[in-house]
Every structure is written in structure tokens, then in C-alpha cells.
């Protein structure tokens, strides 16, 4: 993972993320169940939910990526990212560099085809002056399946999600498409400028309180990968696991002593891998729990999280938060997961054969 002023990285179908923060005061109304005695108490940012806006794909990957992110942000009460042409130019150049060099990542090397500048901060500052830059990027072999495949894959990945839900002001999207299965289609989103909206004592939950139709599963393929080291004996990287539950803060939020308890409607606990900024340096301003197995369909889950939060103006403060969400009636097929198809040939009549997974990189 790489940081500029903001940064996280993600890989395997291939995902990459890079994010950061800044100062100044501010914040909005908060909610969530109570925290411990320290004042101010830690609470969840109020999530207005799906009624806060709408999203309909246009078929244009560039347009739909930004609109998708802004709809996700609207649902949890965050302001929209404004499109900035210089930031978008930097993102476009980087996507072309990735495609030209068959690389998905944040650092460019001088002398390579399409090189513009080494880091996200340097690339954005060629076109727009700022000291706060974040980046998420993805590469998929062949054409994107649809205009939201790449941005959905990035948002589902918890390290990348944290960058998308930060207090950035501007964003720019760059896309390099291909029709060849031997080449990568790439998408880069660069974020610029910081203006505090999430108060130092507030946290953002995803899935948010009352959220419906939540995915049941995720293919654990981002880099860095929260499932790289788990409490279990078997490997979970590049496998289908449960949909990640995340808490993110603003500014310089830092977590410690975090404990997640996720239970289904019968009260049964959901084992999950807990990762936060105290046990993983990649988890900037973030705490998460990734279930080891897919969640059940059509089920309401309750999340209870305890821990300690500190921030720029907040001394270490114990908190206890609780919220609930409901999964979709039908299980999702996670982006990047291997699939199977049936064959009707004489030698393989009605047999199931695994389709080689697409190369997908989230970084």
C-alpha cells in the first residue's frame, strides 16, 4: 500500500488504492448507539439511506464511476465529489500507462510508455495544485463486463472503500478500454483536496444502519489484502468470503482495542477477520471485519463494535456502537470469483467445467 496524502492499495483480479487526509474543523450530525463516558462521545454519521439519491448507469464507464461513488456517499450522508478536469486528466494518463505497460499500481517508472510522473501526488499536480491526493485503480483482462464492474469491484474491497468514503473534495476518472482479452481495461479514480465533513468523533459504517439488499459475499482479491493473515488455519486470499463490514473515520482517525460481534437474526455469531489501524498499517482510519463465509440471503444482521478511537482533536475515547443491515434475497456472484459453466459436448455431456478466472487487479 502506498500513501501520498491519502493512500491504500488492492490486487488479484487486480485492485489498487492510495488515500490521505488533512486538517481544519467541521463535521455533521451523527447517530448510532452510545459510546463510553468520554466526551465527546463517538457516534455513527447519520445515514439517510437509499432515498438520498438515485443511480442509473448510462453505459459510459467514466461517467458511471463518479456517479456510482457519489450515490454510495449520498446514502451515508457524505457530500458529493465534484468532477475536476485536471484531476481527471491525471487519472486518464495513468490508466493509459497501466494499459500500455500491463501494470496496475500507483508508481510509474520513468522511461516506460506513457510515463507522466512517478506518484499520484506528482501526477495530479501536473494539472491541479493540491497537497491531498488519493487514488484507487483497477485492471480487468478484456473489456469491462459493464460500465460499473470496475468501480463496484473497487468499492466492495474494504481498503479501497475507505479511500472512496474519505473527506475528499474533487475526483477525476480515467479509463482505458480494450476489446482484446490479452490486454487490460483499466480504470483509475484520483481524489484531490481535503475538507473535513466527518467530525473527529464520528465514524462511517458500511453497510450502513438499515441498509437493505446488501451483498452476501466478496472475492478477497484486493491488495493489500485483509485476508492475507487470518486467525484460521486455511488460506482466505483469493477465495469467496462474506461481504466486508467497515467503520471508517476522517482526518487522522486511529483505532485500538477493537472487537466486532456480528450476529444473524437467530443470534448466531458470524466468525470474521478483524483488521484495524492498530494491527495493520494499511488500514488507515479504518476498522473492518470480513466474515470467513458468505452471509445468508434475506437475513438481518446486527453489528456491535467496541474499541477506542483517537483523532486530531479527540483523545483516546472508548466507544460502543451497534447497527443492523439486511442482505439481499438472492446471493450475489462476487466480481473476480471463478465461475463454472456446463458443457453439452458428447465427451463432457452436462459436465461442469471451471472457467479460468479473468485477470483482475485492484490496487
Coordinates of C-alpha atoms in Angstrom, one line a residue:
X1 CA 0.0 0.0 0.0
X2 CA 1.2 3.5 -0.8
X3 CA 0.4 6.8 0.8
X4 CA 0.7 10.3 -0.7
X5 CA -1.5 12.5 1.4
X6 CA -4.1 9.7 1.2
X7 CA -3.3 6.0 0.2
X8 CA -4.3 2.2 0.2
X9 CA -3.5 -0.5 -2.4
X10 CA -5.5 -3.6 -3.6
X11 CA -4.7 -6.9 -6.1
X12 CA -5.7 -10.3 -7.6
X13 CA -8.5 -9.9 -10.3
X14 CA -6.2 -6.5 -9.6
X15 CA -7.2 -3.7 -7.3
X16 CA -5.1 -0.8 -6.1
X17 CA -5.8 2.1 -3.7
X18 CA -4.0 5.1 -2.4
X19 CA -5.5 7.7 0.1
X20 CA -4.9 10.6 2.6
X21 CA -6.1 13.4 4.9
X22 CA -5.7 17.0 6.1
X23 CA -6.8 19.4 8.8
X24 CA -9.4 22.0 9.6
X25 CA -12.5 21.7 11.7
X26 CA -16.0 20.7 10.8
X27 CA -18.5 17.8 10.9
X28 CA -22.1 17.0 10.6
X29 CA -24.9 15.4 12.7
X30 CA -24.2 11.9 14.0
X31 CA -26.1 8.9 15.2
X32 CA -25.6 5.4 16.3
X33 CA -25.8 3.8 19.7
X34 CA -24.0 5.3 22.6
X35 CA -20.3 5.1 23.4
X36 CA -18.5 5.2 26.7
X37 CA -18.2 8.1 29.1
X38 CA -15.5 10.3 27.4
X39 CA -16.8 13.5 25.8
X40 CA -17.5 14.0 23.0
X41 CA -19.0 10.5 22.6
X42 CA -18.2 8.6 19.4
X43 CA -21.2 8.0 17.2
X44 CA -22.1 6.9 13.6
X45 CA -22.7 9.5 10.9
X46 CA -26.4 9.5 10.2
X47 CA -27.1 7.6 7.0
X48 CA -30.1 8.9 5.1
X49 CA -30.2 5.7 3.1
X50 CA -31.2 4.9 -0.5
X51 CA -33.7 7.7 -0.6
X52 CA -30.9 10.2 -0.5
X53 CA -30.5 9.9 -4.3
X54 CA -30.6 7.6 -7.2
X55 CA -28.2 6.0 -9.7
X56 CA -28.9 4.7 -13.2
X57 CA -26.0 3.5 -15.3
X58 CA -25.5 5.4 -18.6
X59 CA -23.2 2.8 -20.1
X60 CA -20.3 5.2 -20.0
X61 CA -17.6 3.9 -17.6
X62 CA -16.1 7.3 -16.8
X63 CA -19.5 9.0 -16.1
X64 CA -20.9 6.0 -14.2
X65 CA -17.8 5.5 -11.9
X66 CA -18.1 9.0 -10.4
X67 CA -21.9 8.9 -10.2
X68 CA -21.8 5.4 -8.6
X69 CA -19.4 6.7 -5.9
X70 CA -21.5 9.8 -5.3
X71 CA -24.6 7.7 -4.8
X72 CA -22.8 5.5 -2.3
X73 CA -21.6 8.6 -0.5
X74 CA -25.1 10.2 -0.5
X75 CA -26.6 7.1 1.2
X76 CA -24.3 7.5 4.2
X77 CA -24.7 11.3 4.4
X78 CA -21.4 12.4 2.8
X79 CA -21.2 15.2 0.2
X80 CA -20.7 14.5 -3.4
X81 CA -17.3 14.6 -5.0
X82 CA -17.1 17.3 -7.7
X83 CA -15.5 16.4 -11.0
X84 CA -12.3 18.2 -11.6
X85 CA -10.8 18.2 -15.2
X86 CA -7.1 18.4 -14.2
X87 CA -7.6 15.5 -11.7
X88 CA -9.4 13.5 -14.4
X89 CA -6.5 14.2 -16.8
X90 CA -4.1 12.7 -14.4
X91 CA -6.3 9.7 -13.9
X92 CA -6.7 9.2 -17.6
X93 CA -3.0 9.4 -18.2
X94 CA -2.3 6.8 -15.5
X95 CA -4.9 4.4 -16.9
X96 CA -3.3 4.6 -20.3
X97 CA 0.2 4.0 -18.7
X98 CA -1.2 0.9 -16.9
X99 CA -2.7 -0.5 -20.1
X100 CA 0.4 0.3 -22.2
X101 CA 2.7 -1.5 -19.6
X102 CA 0.4 -4.2 -18.5
X103 CA 0.7 -3.0 -14.9
X104 CA -1.8 -2.0 -12.3
X105 CA -0.3 0.1 -9.5
X106 CA 0.4 3.6 -8.3
X107 CA 4.0 4.2 -9.1
X108 CA 5.2 4.9 -12.6
X109 CA 8.7 4.4 -13.8
X110 CA 10.5 7.0 -16.0
X111 CA 11.2 5.7 -19.5
X112 CA 8.1 3.5 -19.6
X113 CA 5.5 4.0 -22.3
X114 CA 3.0 6.7 -21.3
X115 CA 5.0 7.9 -18.2
X116 CA 3.9 11.2 -16.8
X117 CA 5.1 11.3 -13.2
X118 CA 6.1 8.8 -10.5
X119 CA 3.4 9.2 -7.8
X120 CA -0.3 10.1 -7.7
X121 CA 0.5 13.4 -6.0
X122 CA 3.0 14.3 -8.6
X123 CA 0.7 13.3 -11.5
X124 CA -2.3 15.3 -10.2
X125 CA -0.1 18.4 -9.5
X126 CA 0.8 18.5 -13.2
X127 CA -2.7 19.7 -13.8
X128 CA -4.2 20.7 -10.5
X129 CA -2.3 22.2 -7.5
X130 CA -3.1 20.3 -4.2
X131 CA -1.4 18.7 -1.3
X132 CA -4.0 16.0 -0.7
X133 CA -4.3 13.2 -3.2
X134 CA -5.8 9.7 -3.1
X135 CA -6.0 7.0 -5.8
X136 CA -7.8 3.7 -6.5
X137 CA -7.3 1.8 -9.6
X138 CA -8.3 -1.5 -11.3
X139 CA -7.4 -3.6 -14.3
X140 CA -9.5 -6.3 -15.9
X141 CA -8.4 -8.5 -18.7
X142 CA -10.5 -7.9 -21.8
X143 CA -13.4 -5.4 -21.9
X144 CA -15.3 -4.5 -18.8
X145 CA -18.5 -6.5 -18.5
X146 CA -20.4 -3.3 -18.0
X147 CA -19.8 0.3 -17.1
X148 CA -19.9 -0.3 -13.3
X149 CA -17.9 -3.5 -13.0
X150 CA -14.6 -1.9 -12.1
X151 CA -15.9 0.7 -9.7
X152 CA -18.1 -1.8 -7.9
X153 CA -15.1 -4.1 -7.5
X154 CA -13.1 -1.3 -6.0
X155 CA -15.9 -0.2 -3.6
X156 CA -16.6 -3.7 -2.4
X157 CA -12.9 -4.1 -1.5
X158 CA -12.6 -2.7 2.1
X159 CA -9.2 -0.9 1.8
X160 CA -10.4 0.8 -1.4
X161 CA -13.8 1.6 0.1
X162 CA -12.1 3.7 2.8
X163 CA -10.5 5.9 0.2
X164 CA -13.8 6.4 -1.6
X165 CA -15.5 7.4 1.7
X166 CA -12.9 9.9 2.8
X167 CA -13.4 13.7 3.1
X168 CA -12.1 14.4 -0.4
X169 CA -13.5 17.4 -2.4
X170 CA -12.8 16.6 -6.0
X171 CA -12.4 13.4 -8.1
X172 CA -11.4 12.6 -11.6
X173 CA -11.9 9.3 -13.5
X174 CA -9.7 7.9 -16.3
X175 CA -10.5 4.8 -18.4
X176 CA -8.5 2.9 -21.0
X177 CA -10.8 0.3 -22.7
X178 CA -9.9 -2.7 -24.8
X179 CA -11.7 -5.3 -26.8
X180 CA -8.7 -7.8 -26.6
X181 CA -8.8 -10.5 -23.9
X182 CA -5.0 -10.4 -23.8
X183 CA -5.0 -6.7 -22.8
X184 CA -6.2 -4.9 -19.7
X185 CA -9.1 -2.5 -19.5
X186 CA -8.1 -0.1 -16.7
X187 CA -9.9 2.4 -14.5
X188 CA -8.3 5.0 -12.2
X189 CA -10.0 7.4 -9.8
X190 CA -7.9 10.2 -8.4
X191 CA -9.2 12.2 -5.4
X192 CA -8.0 15.7 -4.6
X193 CA -8.2 18.3 -1.7
X194 CA -9.5 17.7 1.8
X195 CA -12.3 19.4 3.6
X196 CA -13.5 18.0 6.9
X197 CA -17.1 16.8 7.0
X198 CA -16.8 13.8 9.2
X199 CA -16.2 15.1 12.7
X200 CA -13.3 13.7 14.7
X201 CA -15.7 11.8 16.9
X202 CA -17.8 10.3 14.0
X203 CA -17.5 7.1 12.2
X204 CA -19.0 5.9 8.9
X205 CA -20.4 2.4 8.7
X206 CA -20.8 0.3 5.6
X207 CA -23.2 -1.5 5.2
X208 CA -24.9 1.4 7.0
X209 CA -27.7 1.2 9.6
X210 CA -30.9 0.0 8.0
X211 CA -29.3 -0.8 4.6
X212 CA -31.2 -3.3 2.5
X213 CA -30.2 -5.7 -0.3
X214 CA -26.6 -6.0 0.9
X215 CA -24.4 -8.4 -1.0
X216 CA -23.8 -11.7 0.8
X217 CA -20.2 -12.3 -0.4
X218 CA -16.9 -10.8 -1.7
X219 CA -14.0 -12.3 -3.5
X220 CA -11.0 -11.5 -1.4
X221 CA -8.6 -10.3 -4.1
X222 CA -7.6 -6.7 -3.2
X223 CA -4.0 -5.6 -2.5
X224 CA -3.3 -5.1 0.3
X225 CA -5.5 -8.0 1.3
X226 CA -7.2 -8.0 4.7
X227 CA -7.3 -11.8 4.5
X228 CA -3.6 -12.3 3.9
X229 CA -3.1 -13.3 7.6
X230 CA -6.1 -14.6 9.5
X231 CA -6.9 -16.4 12.7
X232 CA -7.8 -19.5 10.7
X233 CA -5.6 -22.3 9.5
X234 CA -6.8 -22.3 5.9
X235 CA -6.0 -19.6 3.4
X236 CA -8.6 -17.0 2.5
X237 CA -6.9 -14.8 0.0
X238 CA -8.5 -15.1 -3.4
X239 CA -11.5 -17.0 -2.1
X240 CA -15.1 -16.1 -1.7
X241 CA -15.8 -14.8 1.8
X242 CA -18.6 -12.8 3.4
X243 CA -19.3 -9.2 2.5
X244 CA -16.9 -6.9 4.4
X245 CA -18.3 -4.7 7.2
X246 CA -16.3 -1.5 7.7
X247 CA -16.0 1.5 10.0
X248 CA -14.1 4.5 8.7
X249 CA -13.2 7.8 10.3
X250 CA -12.0 11.2 9.0
X251 CA -8.9 13.2 9.4
X252 CA -6.3 11.2 11.5
X253 CA -8.7 8.6 13.0
X254 CA -6.9 5.8 14.7
X255 CA -8.4 2.6 16.3
X256 CA -7.3 0.4 19.1
X257 CA -8.8 -2.5 21.2
X258 CA -11.4 -3.1 18.5
X259 CA -13.9 -6.0 18.8
X260 CA -16.6 -6.9 16.3
X261 CA -19.6 -9.1 17.0
X262 CA -21.8 -9.8 14.1
X263 CA -24.9 -11.9 14.7
X264 CA -27.7 -13.1 12.4
X265 CA -31.4 -12.9 13.2
X266 CA -31.3 -16.1 15.3
X267 CA -28.5 -14.6 17.5
X268 CA -25.8 -16.9 15.9
X269 CA -22.4 -15.3 15.7
X270 CA -20.6 -14.8 12.4
X271 CA -16.9 -15.5 12.6
X272 CA -14.9 -12.8 10.9
X273 CA -11.4 -11.5 10.5
X274 CA -10.9 -8.2 12.3
X275 CA -8.4 -5.7 10.9
X276 CA -7.9 -2.1 12.0
X277 CA -5.3 0.6 12.1
X278 CA -3.7 -0.8 15.3
X279 CA -2.9 -4.2 13.8
X280 CA -2.4 -3.4 10.1
X281 CA -0.6 -0.3 8.8
X282 CA -2.6 -0.4 5.6
X283 CA -5.9 0.2 7.5
X284 CA -5.5 3.9 7.7
X285 CA -8.5 5.4 9.6
X286 CA -10.3 2.1 9.3
X287 CA -11.6 -0.9 11.2
X288 CA -13.2 -3.9 9.5
X289 CA -14.4 -7.4 9.9
X290 CA -14.6 -9.7 7.0
X291 CA -16.7 -12.9 7.5
X292 CA -15.0 -16.1 6.7
X293 CA -18.1 -17.5 4.9
X294 CA -20.7 -15.8 2.7
X295 CA -23.6 -14.3 4.6
X296 CA -27.1 -15.8 4.4
X297 CA -29.6 -14.3 2.0
X298 CA -32.6 -12.3 3.2
X299 CA -31.2 -12.1 6.7
X300 CA -30.9 -9.2 9.1
X301 CA -27.5 -8.9 10.7
X302 CA -26.6 -6.9 13.8
X303 CA -23.2 -5.5 14.2
X304 CA -21.8 -4.5 17.6
X305 CA -18.3 -2.9 17.8
X306 CA -16.4 -1.8 20.8
X307 CA -13.0 -0.1 20.9
X308 CA -11.1 3.1 21.3
X309 CA -10.9 6.0 18.8
X310 CA -8.5 8.9 18.7
X311 CA -8.3 11.7 16.2
X312 CA -6.7 15.1 15.8
X313 CA -9.0 16.8 18.4
X314 CA -10.1 13.7 20.1
X315 CA -8.1 12.0 22.9
X316 CA -8.4 8.2 23.0
X317 CA -12.1 7.6 23.6
X318 CA -13.8 4.3 24.2
X319 CA -16.8 3.6 22.1
X320 CA -19.6 1.1 21.7
X321 CA -21.7 1.1 18.5
X322 CA -24.5 -1.0 17.2
X323 CA -26.4 -1.1 13.9
X324 CA -28.1 -3.6 11.6
X325 CA -28.4 -4.3 7.9
X326 CA -30.3 -6.9 5.7
X327 CA -28.9 -9.0 2.9
X328 CA -30.4 -9.4 -0.5
X329 CA -32.9 -12.2 -1.2
X330 CA -30.5 -13.7 -3.8
X331 CA -26.8 -14.4 -3.3
X332 CA -24.5 -12.3 -5.5
X333 CA -21.7 -13.6 -7.7
X334 CA -18.6 -11.6 -6.5
X335 CA -16.6 -9.7 -9.0
X336 CA -13.5 -11.7 -9.9
X337 CA -14.6 -15.0 -8.4
X338 CA -14.0 -18.1 -10.6
X339 CA -17.2 -19.4 -12.2
X340 CA -18.3 -22.7 -13.7
X341 CA -20.2 -23.5 -16.9
X342 CA -21.9 -26.6 -18.2
X343 CA -20.7 -28.3 -21.3
X344 CA -23.1 -30.1 -23.7
X345 CA -20.4 -31.8 -25.8
X346 CA -20.5 -35.6 -26.3
X347 CA -17.4 -36.2 -24.2
X348 CA -18.4 -33.8 -21.4
X349 CA -22.2 -34.0 -21.5
X350 CA -23.7 -31.7 -18.9
X351 CA -20.4 -31.7 -17.0
X352 CA -19.4 -28.6 -15.1
X353 CA -16.1 -27.1 -16.0
X354 CA -14.4 -24.3 -14.2
X355 CA -13.8 -21.2 -16.3
X356 CA -10.3 -19.7 -15.9
X357 CA -10.8 -16.6 -13.8
X358 CA -10.2 -13.3 -15.6
X359 CA -7.2 -11.4 -14.6
X360 CA -8.5 -8.7 -12.3
X361 CA -6.2 -6.4 -10.3
X362 CA -7.4 -4.0 -7.6
X363 CA -4.7 -1.7 -6.4

